[in-house]
Coordinates of C-alpha atoms in Angstrom, one line a residue:
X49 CA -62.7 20.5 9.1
X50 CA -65.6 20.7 11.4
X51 CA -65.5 23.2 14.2
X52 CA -61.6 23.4 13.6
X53 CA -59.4 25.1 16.3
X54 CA -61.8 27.8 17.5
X55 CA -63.8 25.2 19.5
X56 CA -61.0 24.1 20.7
X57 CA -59.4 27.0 22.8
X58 CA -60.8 26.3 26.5
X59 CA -59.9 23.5 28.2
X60 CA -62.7 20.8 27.5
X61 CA -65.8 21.2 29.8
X62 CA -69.5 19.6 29.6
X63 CA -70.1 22.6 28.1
X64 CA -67.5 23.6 26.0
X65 CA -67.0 19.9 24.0
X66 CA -68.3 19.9 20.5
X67 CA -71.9 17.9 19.9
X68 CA -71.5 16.0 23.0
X69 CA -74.4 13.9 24.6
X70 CA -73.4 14.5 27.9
X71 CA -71.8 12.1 30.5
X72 CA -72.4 8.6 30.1
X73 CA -70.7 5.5 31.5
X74 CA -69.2 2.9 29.4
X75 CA -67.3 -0.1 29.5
X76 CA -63.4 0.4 29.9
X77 CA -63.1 -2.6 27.7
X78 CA -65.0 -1.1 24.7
X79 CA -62.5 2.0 24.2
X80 CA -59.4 1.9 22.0
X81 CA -56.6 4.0 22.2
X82 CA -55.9 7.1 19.8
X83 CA -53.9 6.0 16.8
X84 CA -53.0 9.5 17.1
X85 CA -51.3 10.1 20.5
X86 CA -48.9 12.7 20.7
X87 CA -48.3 11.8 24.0
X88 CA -45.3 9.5 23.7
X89 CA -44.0 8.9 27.7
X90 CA -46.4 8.5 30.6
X91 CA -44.2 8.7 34.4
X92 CA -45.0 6.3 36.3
X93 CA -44.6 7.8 39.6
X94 CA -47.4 9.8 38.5
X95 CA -49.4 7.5 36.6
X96 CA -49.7 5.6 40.1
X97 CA -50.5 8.3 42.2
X98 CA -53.4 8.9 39.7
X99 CA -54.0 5.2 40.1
X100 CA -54.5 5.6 43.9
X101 CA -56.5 8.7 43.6
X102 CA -59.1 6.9 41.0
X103 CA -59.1 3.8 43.7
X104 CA -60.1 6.4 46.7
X105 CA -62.1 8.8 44.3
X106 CA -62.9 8.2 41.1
X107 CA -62.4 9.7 38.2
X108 CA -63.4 13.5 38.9
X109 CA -63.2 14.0 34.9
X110 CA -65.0 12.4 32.4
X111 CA -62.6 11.4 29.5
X112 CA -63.7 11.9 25.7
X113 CA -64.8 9.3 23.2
X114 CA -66.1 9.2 20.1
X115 CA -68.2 6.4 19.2
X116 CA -67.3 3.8 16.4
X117 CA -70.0 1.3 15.8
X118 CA -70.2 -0.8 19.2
X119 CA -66.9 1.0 20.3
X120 CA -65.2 4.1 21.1
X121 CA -62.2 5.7 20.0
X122 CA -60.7 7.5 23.0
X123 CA -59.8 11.2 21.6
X124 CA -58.7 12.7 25.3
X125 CA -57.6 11.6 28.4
X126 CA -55.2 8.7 28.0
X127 CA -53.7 9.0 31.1
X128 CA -57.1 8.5 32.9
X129 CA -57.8 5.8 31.2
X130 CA -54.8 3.9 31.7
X131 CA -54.8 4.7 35.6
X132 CA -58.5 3.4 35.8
X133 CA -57.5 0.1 34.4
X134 CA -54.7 -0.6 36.5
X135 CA -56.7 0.5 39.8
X136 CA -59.2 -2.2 38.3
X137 CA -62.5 -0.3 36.7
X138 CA -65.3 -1.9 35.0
X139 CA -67.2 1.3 33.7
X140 CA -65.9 4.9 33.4
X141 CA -67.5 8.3 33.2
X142 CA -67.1 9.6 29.5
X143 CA -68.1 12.3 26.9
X144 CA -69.6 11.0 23.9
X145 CA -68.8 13.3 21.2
X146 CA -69.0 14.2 17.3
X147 CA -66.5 14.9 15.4
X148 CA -65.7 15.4 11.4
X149 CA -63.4 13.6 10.9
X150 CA -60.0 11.8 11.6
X151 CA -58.3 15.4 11.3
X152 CA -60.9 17.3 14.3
X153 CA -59.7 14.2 16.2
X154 CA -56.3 14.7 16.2
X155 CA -56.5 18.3 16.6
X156 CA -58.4 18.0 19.7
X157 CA -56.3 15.1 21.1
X158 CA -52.9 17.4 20.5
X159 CA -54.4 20.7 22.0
X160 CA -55.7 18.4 24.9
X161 CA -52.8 17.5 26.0
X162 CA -50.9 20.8 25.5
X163 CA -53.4 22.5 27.1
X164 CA -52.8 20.3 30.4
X165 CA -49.3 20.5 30.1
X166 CA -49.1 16.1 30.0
X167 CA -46.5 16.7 27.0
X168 CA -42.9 16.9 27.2
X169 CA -40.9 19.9 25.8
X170 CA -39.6 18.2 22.8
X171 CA -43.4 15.9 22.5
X172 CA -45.1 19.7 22.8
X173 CA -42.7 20.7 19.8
X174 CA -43.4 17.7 18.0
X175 CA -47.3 18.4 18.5
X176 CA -47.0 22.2 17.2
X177 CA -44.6 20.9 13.8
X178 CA -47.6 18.1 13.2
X179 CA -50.2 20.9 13.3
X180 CA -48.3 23.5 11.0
X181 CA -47.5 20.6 8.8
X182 CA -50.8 18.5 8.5
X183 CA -53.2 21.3 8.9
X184 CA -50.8 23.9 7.6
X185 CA -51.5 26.4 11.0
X186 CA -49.5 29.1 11.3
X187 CA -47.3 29.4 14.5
X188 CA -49.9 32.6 15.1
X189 CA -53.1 30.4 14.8
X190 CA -51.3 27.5 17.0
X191 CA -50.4 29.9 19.8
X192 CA -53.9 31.1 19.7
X193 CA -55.6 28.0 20.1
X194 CA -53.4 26.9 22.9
X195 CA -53.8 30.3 24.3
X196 CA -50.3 30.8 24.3
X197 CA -48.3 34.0 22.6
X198 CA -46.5 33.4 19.8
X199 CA -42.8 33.8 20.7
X200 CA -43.4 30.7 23.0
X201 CA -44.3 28.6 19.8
X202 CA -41.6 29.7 18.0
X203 CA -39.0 29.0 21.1
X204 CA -40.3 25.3 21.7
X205 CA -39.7 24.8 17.8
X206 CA -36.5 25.9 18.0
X207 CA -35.5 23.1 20.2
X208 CA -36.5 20.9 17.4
X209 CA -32.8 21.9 16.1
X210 CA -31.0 20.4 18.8
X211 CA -29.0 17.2 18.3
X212 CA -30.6 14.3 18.2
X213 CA -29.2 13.4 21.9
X214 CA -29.7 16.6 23.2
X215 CA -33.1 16.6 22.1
X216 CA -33.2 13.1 24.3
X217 CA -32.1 14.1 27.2
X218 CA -34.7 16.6 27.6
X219 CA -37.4 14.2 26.8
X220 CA -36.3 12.1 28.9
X221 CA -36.1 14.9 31.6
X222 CA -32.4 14.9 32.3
X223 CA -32.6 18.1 30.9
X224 CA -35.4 21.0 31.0
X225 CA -36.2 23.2 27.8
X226 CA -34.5 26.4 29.5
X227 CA -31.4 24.2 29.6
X228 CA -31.9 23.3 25.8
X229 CA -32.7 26.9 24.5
X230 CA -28.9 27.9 26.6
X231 CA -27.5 25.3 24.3
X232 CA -28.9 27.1 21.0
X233 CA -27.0 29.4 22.0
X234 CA -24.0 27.9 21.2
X235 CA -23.8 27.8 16.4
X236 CA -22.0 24.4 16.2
X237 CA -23.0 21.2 16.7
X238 CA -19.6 19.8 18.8
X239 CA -19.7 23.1 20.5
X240 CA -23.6 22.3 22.0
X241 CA -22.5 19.0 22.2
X242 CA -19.8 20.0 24.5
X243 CA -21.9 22.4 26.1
X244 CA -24.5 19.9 27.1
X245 CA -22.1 17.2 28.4
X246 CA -20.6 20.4 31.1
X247 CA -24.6 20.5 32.0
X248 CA -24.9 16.9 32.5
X249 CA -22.1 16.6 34.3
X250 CA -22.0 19.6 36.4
X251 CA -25.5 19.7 36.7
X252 CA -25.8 23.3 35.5
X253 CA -28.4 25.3 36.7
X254 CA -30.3 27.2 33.1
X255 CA -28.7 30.8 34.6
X256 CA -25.4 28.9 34.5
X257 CA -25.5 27.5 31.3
X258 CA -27.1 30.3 30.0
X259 CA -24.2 32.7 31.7
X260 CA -21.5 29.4 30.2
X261 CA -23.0 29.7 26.6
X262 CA -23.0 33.9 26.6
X263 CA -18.9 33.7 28.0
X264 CA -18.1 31.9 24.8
X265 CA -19.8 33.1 21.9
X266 CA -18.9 36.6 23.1
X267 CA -15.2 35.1 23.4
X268 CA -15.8 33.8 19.4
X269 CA -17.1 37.1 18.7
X270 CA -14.0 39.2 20.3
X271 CA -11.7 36.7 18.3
X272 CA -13.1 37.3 15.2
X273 CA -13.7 41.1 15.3
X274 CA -9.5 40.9 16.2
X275 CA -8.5 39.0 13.2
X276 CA -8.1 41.8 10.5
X277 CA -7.2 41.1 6.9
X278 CA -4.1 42.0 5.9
X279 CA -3.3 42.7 2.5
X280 CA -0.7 44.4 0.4
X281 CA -0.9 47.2 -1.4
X282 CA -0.3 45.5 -4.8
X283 CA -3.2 43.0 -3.9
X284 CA -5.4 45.9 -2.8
X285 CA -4.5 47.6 -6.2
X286 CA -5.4 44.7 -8.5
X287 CA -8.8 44.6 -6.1
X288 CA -10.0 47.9 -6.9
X289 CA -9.3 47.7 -10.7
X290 CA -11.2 44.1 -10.9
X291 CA -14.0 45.6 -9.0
X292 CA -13.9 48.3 -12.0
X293 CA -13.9 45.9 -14.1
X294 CA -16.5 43.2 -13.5
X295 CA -18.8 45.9 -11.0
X296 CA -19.0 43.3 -8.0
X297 CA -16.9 42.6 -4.6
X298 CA -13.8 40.6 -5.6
X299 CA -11.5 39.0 -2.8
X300 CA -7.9 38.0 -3.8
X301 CA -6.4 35.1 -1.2
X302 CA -3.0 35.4 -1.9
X303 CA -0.8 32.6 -0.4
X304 CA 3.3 33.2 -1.6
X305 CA 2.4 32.8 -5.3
X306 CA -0.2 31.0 -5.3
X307 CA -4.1 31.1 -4.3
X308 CA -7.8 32.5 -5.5
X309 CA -10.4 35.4 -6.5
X310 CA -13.7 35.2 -5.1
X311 CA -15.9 37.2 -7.0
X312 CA -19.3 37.7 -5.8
X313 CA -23.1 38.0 -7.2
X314 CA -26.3 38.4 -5.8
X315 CA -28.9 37.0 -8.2
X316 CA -28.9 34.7 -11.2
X317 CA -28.9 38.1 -13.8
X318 CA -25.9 39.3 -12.0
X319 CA -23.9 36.0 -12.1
X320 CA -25.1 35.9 -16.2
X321 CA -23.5 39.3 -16.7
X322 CA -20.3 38.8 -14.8
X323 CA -20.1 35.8 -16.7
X324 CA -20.4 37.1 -20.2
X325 CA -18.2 40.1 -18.5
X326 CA -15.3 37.9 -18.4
X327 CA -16.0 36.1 -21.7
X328 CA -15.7 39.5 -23.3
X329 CA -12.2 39.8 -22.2
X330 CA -10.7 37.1 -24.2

């Protein structure tokens, strides 16, 4: 997959981008947009300011193209571009580069933009999933080409496992990822919904939801550790001699003359000789 991930490490530099032919200026007119952007929301608050600073400055940092016959394809730097076309640019500065193929461009337009920190918490998540699942990465070989450690991967994927509306509202920026990773705390889906409406509402700081989130499972936990099983002796009796009998845990619910037995296994061979087991007593 041509230079892969390796190349990829450092932030893009003259130096550092693959087989590039140094900075040349092209028309703004002839570059299309990555198919591939994992860059999904662009402020724009800030996509103005960058406006006014390209209108005072120019741009201080080439953006990255590869070349398609009498056009480019623009691999990083999105946000650039867009700000030089509103603040009215004929020609910008750009690396010309080569790359293998389809899959080295959207490698390098995913790490870009994590590198620089232009994603979202929930689009950065998004862009570490597509790389374990298109280029089959490890969450070790992802952390080490966005030179971050591992446990950081594995946290942003986890808020992949948020409701749907949960997962919104930090994209959106109502809430931040601290705020989200407080709400995984929380092992049901009403109870982080309910947990995320108290944030939105009482605009919880992270140390306050977190603190919230802690109070209650701790709470559940208490509960449950207090709710002791109380059976009879007659119940514990017939226990103990099907446990004897079939060589597995066995749970009578009793319920005033009626209920069940649970009877457990732990692999397929163990369910196929409990089974024939209880044939064998007919």
């Amino acid at each position: 997959m041509g230079k892969g991930l390796e190349a990829l490490i450092q932030p893009y530099s003259a130096e550092k981008i693959p087989d590039h032919h140094g900075v040349d200026k092209i028309s703004i007119r002839s570059i299309k947009p990555n198919p591939h952007q994992p860059r999904q929301k662009f402020d724009e608050t800030s996509l103005e300011e960058l406006t006014a600073s390209i209108k005072e400055k120019g741009i201080l940092t080439p953006i990255t193209v590869q070349k398609e016959g009498n056009q480019f394809i623009l691999i990083a730097g999105e946000r650039r571009l867009r700000a030089s076309k509103k603040a009215g640019l004929k020609k910008i500065p750009v690396y010309i580069i080569d790359v293998a193929d389809d899959a080295e461009m959207i490698e390098m337009a995913l790490i870009e933009n994590i590198q620089r920190e232009n994603l979202n918490p929930i689009e950065e998540a998004e862009a570490y999933i597509y790389l374990n699942n298109r280029f089959k990465l490890s969450q070790e070989k992802i952390a080490k080409s966005v030179g971050k450690k591992r446990a950081t991967i594995s946290n942003s994927l986890r808020l992949l496992t948020l409701p749907r509306e949960i997962k919104e509202s930090i994209r959106n920026g109502r809430l931040s990822a601290g705020h989200g990773r407080a709400i995984l705390m929380m092992k049901t889906h009403n109870s982080m919904i309910g947990l995320w409406k108290k944030i939105i509402k009482g605009k919880m700081s992270v140390r306050a939801a977190e603190d919230w989130a802690k109070e209650k499972t701790s709470k559940k936990l208490e509960l449950r550790k207090k709710v002791i099983r109380k059976v009879s002796p007659q119940i514990k009796r017939l226990e103990d001699e099907l446990i004897s009998i079939l060589g597995t845990k066995v749970r009578i619910i009793y319920k005033k003359g009626s209920g069940s037995i649970e009877v457990s296994y732990f692999s397929d061979d163990d369910l196929e000789r409990i089974t024939e087991m209880i044939r064998s007593l007919e």
